[in-house]
Amino acid sequence: MEIRRYSAEQEQLARFAKAMGHPARIAILNFLARQSCCFFGDIHEVLPIAKATVSQHLKELKEAGLIQGSIEPPKVRYCINRENWAIARRLFADLFETCAPKTECCE
């Protein structure tokens, strides 16, 4: 039996998609995309959820590589990881562009 492996791009796209799979994370990304950078407190102020929950969402986004953070005691600063953001944009665009032309299959 042959084991089918996923490509590195498929795995990376899945990691990005999983990280983006919660409305709070999308809200965080929307907020950060409009800023050059911001602090944790700024993010927490715009979301109607507990600080611990915001921290968990930030952790997921950071682990996926969509955002980056740096500690500036006593605060933590976050911003979009522009390099990975561009990769995510390309991977999602490639996925959506691969859709076959409309056929009679699912009509």
Coordinates of N, CA, C and O in Angstrom, one line a residue:
M1 N 0.8 -1.2 0.0 CA 0.0 0.0 0.0 C 0.9 1.2 0.0 O 1.8 1.4 0.8
E2 N 0.6 2.1 -0.9 CA 1.4 3.3 -1.1 C 0.9 4.4 -0.1 O -0.3 4.7 -0.1
I3 N 1.8 5.0 0.6 CA 1.4 6.1 1.5 C 1.5 7.4 0.7 O 2.5 7.8 0.2
R4 N 0.4 8.1 0.7 CA 0.3 9.4 -0.1 C 0.7 10.5 0.9 O 0.1 10.7 1.9
R5 N 1.7 11.3 0.5 CA 2.1 12.4 1.3 C 1.6 13.7 0.7 O 1.4 13.9 -0.5
Y6 N 1.4 14.7 1.6 CA 1.0 16.0 1.2 C 2.2 16.9 0.8 O 3.3 16.7 1.4
S7 N 2.0 17.8 -0.1 CA 3.1 18.7 -0.4 C 3.4 19.7 0.7 O 2.5 19.9 1.6
A8 N 4.5 20.3 0.7 CA 4.9 21.3 1.7 C 3.9 22.5 1.7 O 3.5 23.0 2.7
E9 N 3.5 22.8 0.4 CA 2.6 23.9 0.3 C 1.2 23.6 0.8 O 0.5 24.4 1.4
Q10 N 0.8 22.3 0.6 CA -0.5 21.9 1.1 C -0.5 21.9 2.6 O -1.5 22.4 3.3
E11 N 0.6 21.5 3.2 CA 0.7 21.5 4.7 C 0.7 22.9 5.2 O 0.0 23.2 6.2
Q12 N 1.4 23.8 4.6 CA 1.5 25.2 5.0 C 0.1 25.9 4.9 O -0.3 26.6 5.8
L13 N -0.5 25.6 3.8 CA -1.9 26.2 3.6 C -2.8 25.7 4.6 O -3.6 26.5 5.2
A14 N -2.8 24.4 5.0 CA -3.6 23.9 6.0 C -3.3 24.5 7.4 O -4.3 24.8 8.1
R15 N -2.1 24.8 7.7 CA -1.7 25.4 8.9 C -2.2 26.8 9.0 O -2.8 27.2 10.0
F16 N -2.1 27.6 7.9 CA -2.7 28.9 7.8 C -4.2 28.9 8.0 O -4.8 29.6 8.7
A17 N -4.9 28.0 7.3 CA -6.3 27.9 7.3 C -6.8 27.5 8.7 O -7.8 28.1 9.2
K18 N -6.1 26.6 9.4 CA -6.5 26.2 10.7 C -6.4 27.4 11.7 O -7.3 27.6 12.5
A19 N -5.3 28.1 11.5 CA -5.1 29.3 12.4 C -6.2 30.3 12.2 O -6.5 31.0 13.1
M20 N -6.6 30.4 11.0 CA -7.6 31.4 10.6 C -9.1 30.9 10.8 O -10.0 31.6 10.6
G21 N -9.2 29.7 11.4 CA -10.5 29.1 11.5 C -11.4 29.5 12.7 O -12.2 28.7 13.1
H22 N -11.1 30.7 13.2 CA -12.0 31.2 14.3 C -12.3 32.6 14.1 O -11.4 33.4 13.7
P23 N -13.5 33.1 14.3 CA -13.8 34.5 14.0 C -13.0 35.5 14.8 O -12.7 36.6 14.3
A24 N -12.6 35.1 16.0 CA -11.8 36.0 16.8 C -10.4 36.2 16.2 O -9.8 37.3 16.2
R25 N -9.9 35.1 15.6 CA -8.6 35.2 14.9 C -8.6 36.1 13.7 O -7.7 36.8 13.3
I26 N -9.8 35.9 13.0 CA -10.0 36.8 11.8 C -10.0 38.2 12.2 O -9.5 39.1 11.6
A27 N -10.7 38.5 13.3 CA -10.8 39.9 13.8 C -9.5 40.4 14.2 O -9.1 41.6 13.9
I28 N -8.7 39.6 14.8 CA -7.3 40.0 15.2 C -6.5 40.3 13.9 O -5.8 41.3 13.9
L29 N -6.6 39.4 12.9 CA -5.8 39.7 11.7 C -6.3 40.9 11.0 O -5.5 41.7 10.5
N30 N -7.6 41.1 11.0 CA -8.2 42.4 10.4 C -7.6 43.6 11.1 O -7.2 44.6 10.4
F31 N -7.6 43.5 12.4 CA -7.1 44.7 13.2 C -5.6 44.9 12.9 O -5.2 46.0 12.7
L32 N -4.8 43.8 13.0 CA -3.4 44.0 12.8 C -3.0 44.4 11.4 O -2.0 45.1 11.2
A33 N -3.8 43.9 10.4 CA -3.5 44.3 9.0 C -3.6 45.8 8.8 O -3.0 46.3 7.8
R34 N -4.4 46.5 9.6 CA -4.6 47.9 9.4 C -3.5 48.7 10.3 O -3.6 49.9 10.2
Q35 N -2.7 48.0 11.0 CA -1.7 48.7 11.9 C -0.3 48.4 11.4 O -0.1 47.3 10.8
S36 N 0.7 49.2 11.7 CA 2.0 48.8 11.5 C 2.5 47.9 12.6 O 3.2 46.9 12.4
C37 N 2.0 48.1 13.8 CA 2.1 47.2 14.9 C 1.2 47.7 16.1 O 0.7 48.8 16.0
C38 N 1.0 46.8 17.1 CA 0.3 47.3 18.2 C 0.6 46.4 19.4 O 1.3 45.4 19.3
F39 N 0.1 46.8 20.6 CA 0.4 46.1 21.8 C -0.8 45.2 22.2 O -1.9 45.5 21.7
F40 N -0.5 44.2 23.0 CA -1.6 43.3 23.4 C -2.8 44.0 23.9 O -3.9 43.7 23.5
G41 N -2.6 45.0 24.7 CA -3.8 45.8 25.3 C -4.6 46.4 24.2 O -5.9 46.5 24.4
D42 N -4.0 46.9 23.1 CA -4.8 47.4 22.0 C -5.7 46.4 21.4 O -6.9 46.6 21.1
I43 N -5.2 45.2 21.2 CA -6.0 44.1 20.6 C -7.1 43.7 21.6 O -8.2 43.5 21.2
H44 N -6.8 43.6 22.8 CA -7.8 43.2 23.8 C -8.9 44.1 23.9 O -10.1 43.8 24.1
E45 N -8.6 45.4 23.7 CA -9.7 46.4 23.8 C -10.7 46.3 22.7 O -11.8 46.7 22.8
V46 N -10.3 45.8 21.5 CA -11.2 45.7 20.4 C -12.0 44.4 20.3 O -12.9 44.3 19.4
L47 N -11.7 43.5 21.1 CA -12.3 42.2 21.1 C -13.2 42.0 22.3 O -12.7 42.2 23.4
P48 N -14.4 41.4 22.2 CA -15.2 41.2 23.4 C -15.0 39.9 24.1 O -15.9 39.2 24.4
I49 N -13.7 39.6 24.3 CA -13.4 38.3 24.9 C -12.3 38.5 26.0 O -11.6 39.6 26.0
A50 N -12.2 37.6 26.9 CA -11.2 37.6 28.0 C -9.8 37.7 27.5 O -9.4 37.2 26.5
K51 N -8.9 38.4 28.3 CA -7.5 38.5 28.0 C -6.9 37.1 27.7 O -6.0 37.0 26.8
A52 N -7.2 36.1 28.6 CA -6.6 34.8 28.4 C -7.0 34.2 27.1 O -6.2 33.5 26.4
T53 N -8.2 34.5 26.6 CA -8.6 33.9 25.3 C -7.9 34.7 24.2 O -7.5 34.0 23.2
V54 N -7.8 36.0 24.3 CA -7.0 36.7 23.3 C -5.6 36.2 23.2 O -5.1 35.9 22.1
S55 N -5.0 35.9 24.3 CA -3.6 35.4 24.4 C -3.6 34.0 23.6 O -2.6 33.8 22.9
Q56 N -4.5 33.2 23.8 CA -4.5 31.9 23.2 C -4.7 32.0 21.7 O -4.0 31.4 20.9
H57 N -5.5 32.9 21.2 CA -5.7 33.2 19.8 C -4.4 33.8 19.2 O -4.0 33.4 18.1
L58 N -3.8 34.7 19.9 CA -2.5 35.2 19.4 C -1.5 34.1 19.3 O -0.7 34.1 18.3
K59 N -1.4 33.3 20.3 CA -0.5 32.2 20.3 C -0.7 31.3 19.0 O 0.3 30.9 18.3
E60 N -1.9 31.0 18.7 CA -2.2 30.1 17.5 C -1.8 30.8 16.2 O -1.2 30.2 15.4
L61 N -2.1 32.1 16.1 CA -1.7 32.9 14.9 C -0.2 33.0 14.8 O 0.4 32.9 13.7
K62 N 0.5 33.1 15.9 CA 1.9 33.3 15.9 C 2.6 31.9 15.6 O 3.5 31.9 14.8
E63 N 2.1 30.8 16.1 CA 2.6 29.5 15.8 C 2.5 29.2 14.3 O 3.3 28.5 13.8
A64 N 1.4 29.6 13.7 CA 1.2 29.4 12.3 C 2.0 30.3 11.4 O 2.1 30.1 10.2
G65 N 2.6 31.3 12.1 CA 3.5 32.2 11.3 C 2.8 33.4 10.7 O 3.4 34.2 9.9
L66 N 1.5 33.6 11.0 CA 0.8 34.7 10.4 C 1.0 36.1 11.1 O 0.9 37.1 10.5
I67 N 1.4 36.0 12.3 CA 1.8 37.2 13.1 C 3.1 37.0 13.8 O 3.6 35.8 13.9
Q68 N 3.7 38.1 14.2 CA 4.9 38.0 15.0 C 4.8 38.9 16.2 O 4.0 39.9 16.1
G69 N 5.5 38.6 17.2 CA 5.5 39.4 18.4 C 6.9 39.6 19.0 O 7.7 38.8 18.8
S70 N 7.0 40.7 19.7 CA 8.3 40.9 20.4 C 7.9 41.5 21.8 O 7.0 42.3 21.9
I71 N 8.7 41.2 22.7 CA 8.5 41.7 24.1 C 9.2 43.0 24.3 O 10.4 43.1 24.0
E72 N 8.5 44.0 24.7 CA 9.0 45.3 25.1 C 8.5 45.6 26.5 O 7.5 46.2 26.6
P73 N 9.3 45.0 27.5 CA 8.8 45.1 28.9 C 8.2 46.4 29.2 O 8.8 47.4 28.9
P74 N 7.0 46.4 29.8 CA 6.3 45.2 30.3 C 5.2 44.8 29.3 O 4.3 44.0 29.6
K75 N 5.3 45.2 28.0 CA 4.3 44.9 27.0 C 4.8 44.0 26.0 O 6.0 43.8 25.8
V76 N 3.9 43.4 25.2 CA 4.2 42.6 24.1 C 3.6 43.3 22.8 O 2.4 43.6 22.8
R77 N 4.4 43.4 21.8 CA 4.0 44.1 20.6 C 3.8 43.0 19.5 O 4.5 42.1 19.4
Y78 N 2.7 43.2 18.7 CA 2.4 42.3 17.7 C 2.2 43.0 16.3 O 1.8 44.1 16.3
C79 N 2.5 42.2 15.3 CA 2.2 42.8 13.9 C 2.1 41.6 13.0 O 2.4 40.4 13.3
I80 N 1.6 41.9 11.8 CA 1.4 40.8 10.7 C 2.8 40.4 10.3 O 3.7 41.3 10.1
N81 N 3.0 39.1 10.1 CA 4.3 38.6 9.5 C 4.1 38.8 8.0 O 3.5 38.0 7.3
R82 N 4.7 39.9 7.5 CA 4.4 40.3 6.1 C 4.9 39.2 5.1 O 4.3 38.9 4.1
E83 N 6.0 38.5 5.4 CA 6.5 37.5 4.5 C 5.5 36.3 4.4 O 5.2 35.9 3.3
N84 N 5.1 35.8 5.6 CA 4.2 34.7 5.6 C 2.8 35.1 5.1 O 2.0 34.3 4.5
W85 N 2.4 36.4 5.3 CA 1.1 36.9 4.8 C 1.1 36.8 3.3 O 0.1 36.4 2.7
A86 N 2.2 37.2 2.7 CA 2.3 37.1 1.2 C 2.2 35.6 0.7 O 1.6 35.3 -0.3
I87 N 2.9 34.7 1.5 CA 2.8 33.3 1.1 C 1.4 32.8 1.2 O 0.9 32.1 0.4
A88 N 0.7 33.2 2.3 CA -0.7 32.7 2.5 C -1.6 33.3 1.4 O -2.4 32.5 0.9
R89 N -1.4 34.5 1.0 CA -2.2 35.1 0.0 C -2.0 34.3 -1.3 O -3.0 34.0 -2.0
R90 N -0.8 34.0 -1.6 CA -0.5 33.2 -2.9 C -1.1 31.8 -2.8 O -1.7 31.3 -3.8
L91 N -0.9 31.1 -1.7 CA -1.4 29.8 -1.5 C -2.9 29.7 -1.6 O -3.5 28.8 -2.3
F92 N -3.6 30.6 -1.0 CA -5.1 30.7 -1.0 C -5.5 31.0 -2.5 O -6.5 30.4 -3.0
A93 N -4.9 32.0 -3.1 CA -5.2 32.4 -4.5 C -5.0 31.2 -5.4 O -5.9 30.9 -6.2
D94 N -3.9 30.4 -5.2 CA -3.7 29.3 -6.1 C -4.8 28.2 -5.9 O -5.3 27.6 -6.8
L95 N -5.2 28.0 -4.6 CA -6.2 27.0 -4.3 C -7.5 27.4 -5.0 O -8.2 26.6 -5.7
F96 N -7.9 28.7 -4.9 CA -9.2 29.1 -5.4 C -9.2 29.2 -7.0 O -10.2 29.0 -7.6
E97 N -8.0 29.4 -7.5 CA -7.9 29.5 -9.0 C -7.9 28.1 -9.6 O -8.1 28.0 -10.8
T98 N -7.7 27.0 -8.8 CA -7.7 25.7 -9.4 C -9.0 25.1 -9.6 O -9.2 24.0 -10.2
C99 N -10.1 25.8 -9.2 CA -11.4 25.3 -9.4 C -11.7 25.1 -10.9 O -11.5 26.0 -11.7
A100 N -12.2 23.8 -11.2 CA -12.5 23.5 -12.6 C -13.7 24.3 -13.1 O -14.5 24.7 -12.3
P101 N -13.8 24.5 -14.4 CA -14.9 25.2 -14.9 C -16.2 24.4 -14.5 O -16.2 23.2 -14.3
K102 N -17.3 25.1 -14.5 CA -18.6 24.5 -14.1 C -18.9 23.4 -15.1 O -18.8 23.5 -16.3
T103 N -19.2 22.3 -14.4 CA -19.6 21.1 -15.2 C -21.0 20.6 -14.8 O -21.6 21.2 -13.9
E104 N -21.5 19.6 -15.3 CA -22.8 19.1 -15.0 C -22.8 18.2 -13.7 O -23.8 17.8 -13.3
C105 N -21.6 18.0 -13.2 CA -21.4 17.1 -12.1 C -22.3 17.4 -10.9 O -22.9 16.6 -10.3
C106 N -22.3 18.6 -10.5 CA -23.0 19.0 -9.2 C -24.2 19.9 -9.5 O -24.5 20.7 -8.6
E107 N -24.7 19.9 -10.6 CA -25.9 20.8 -10.9 C -27.2 20.1 -10.4 O -27.3 19.0 -10.3

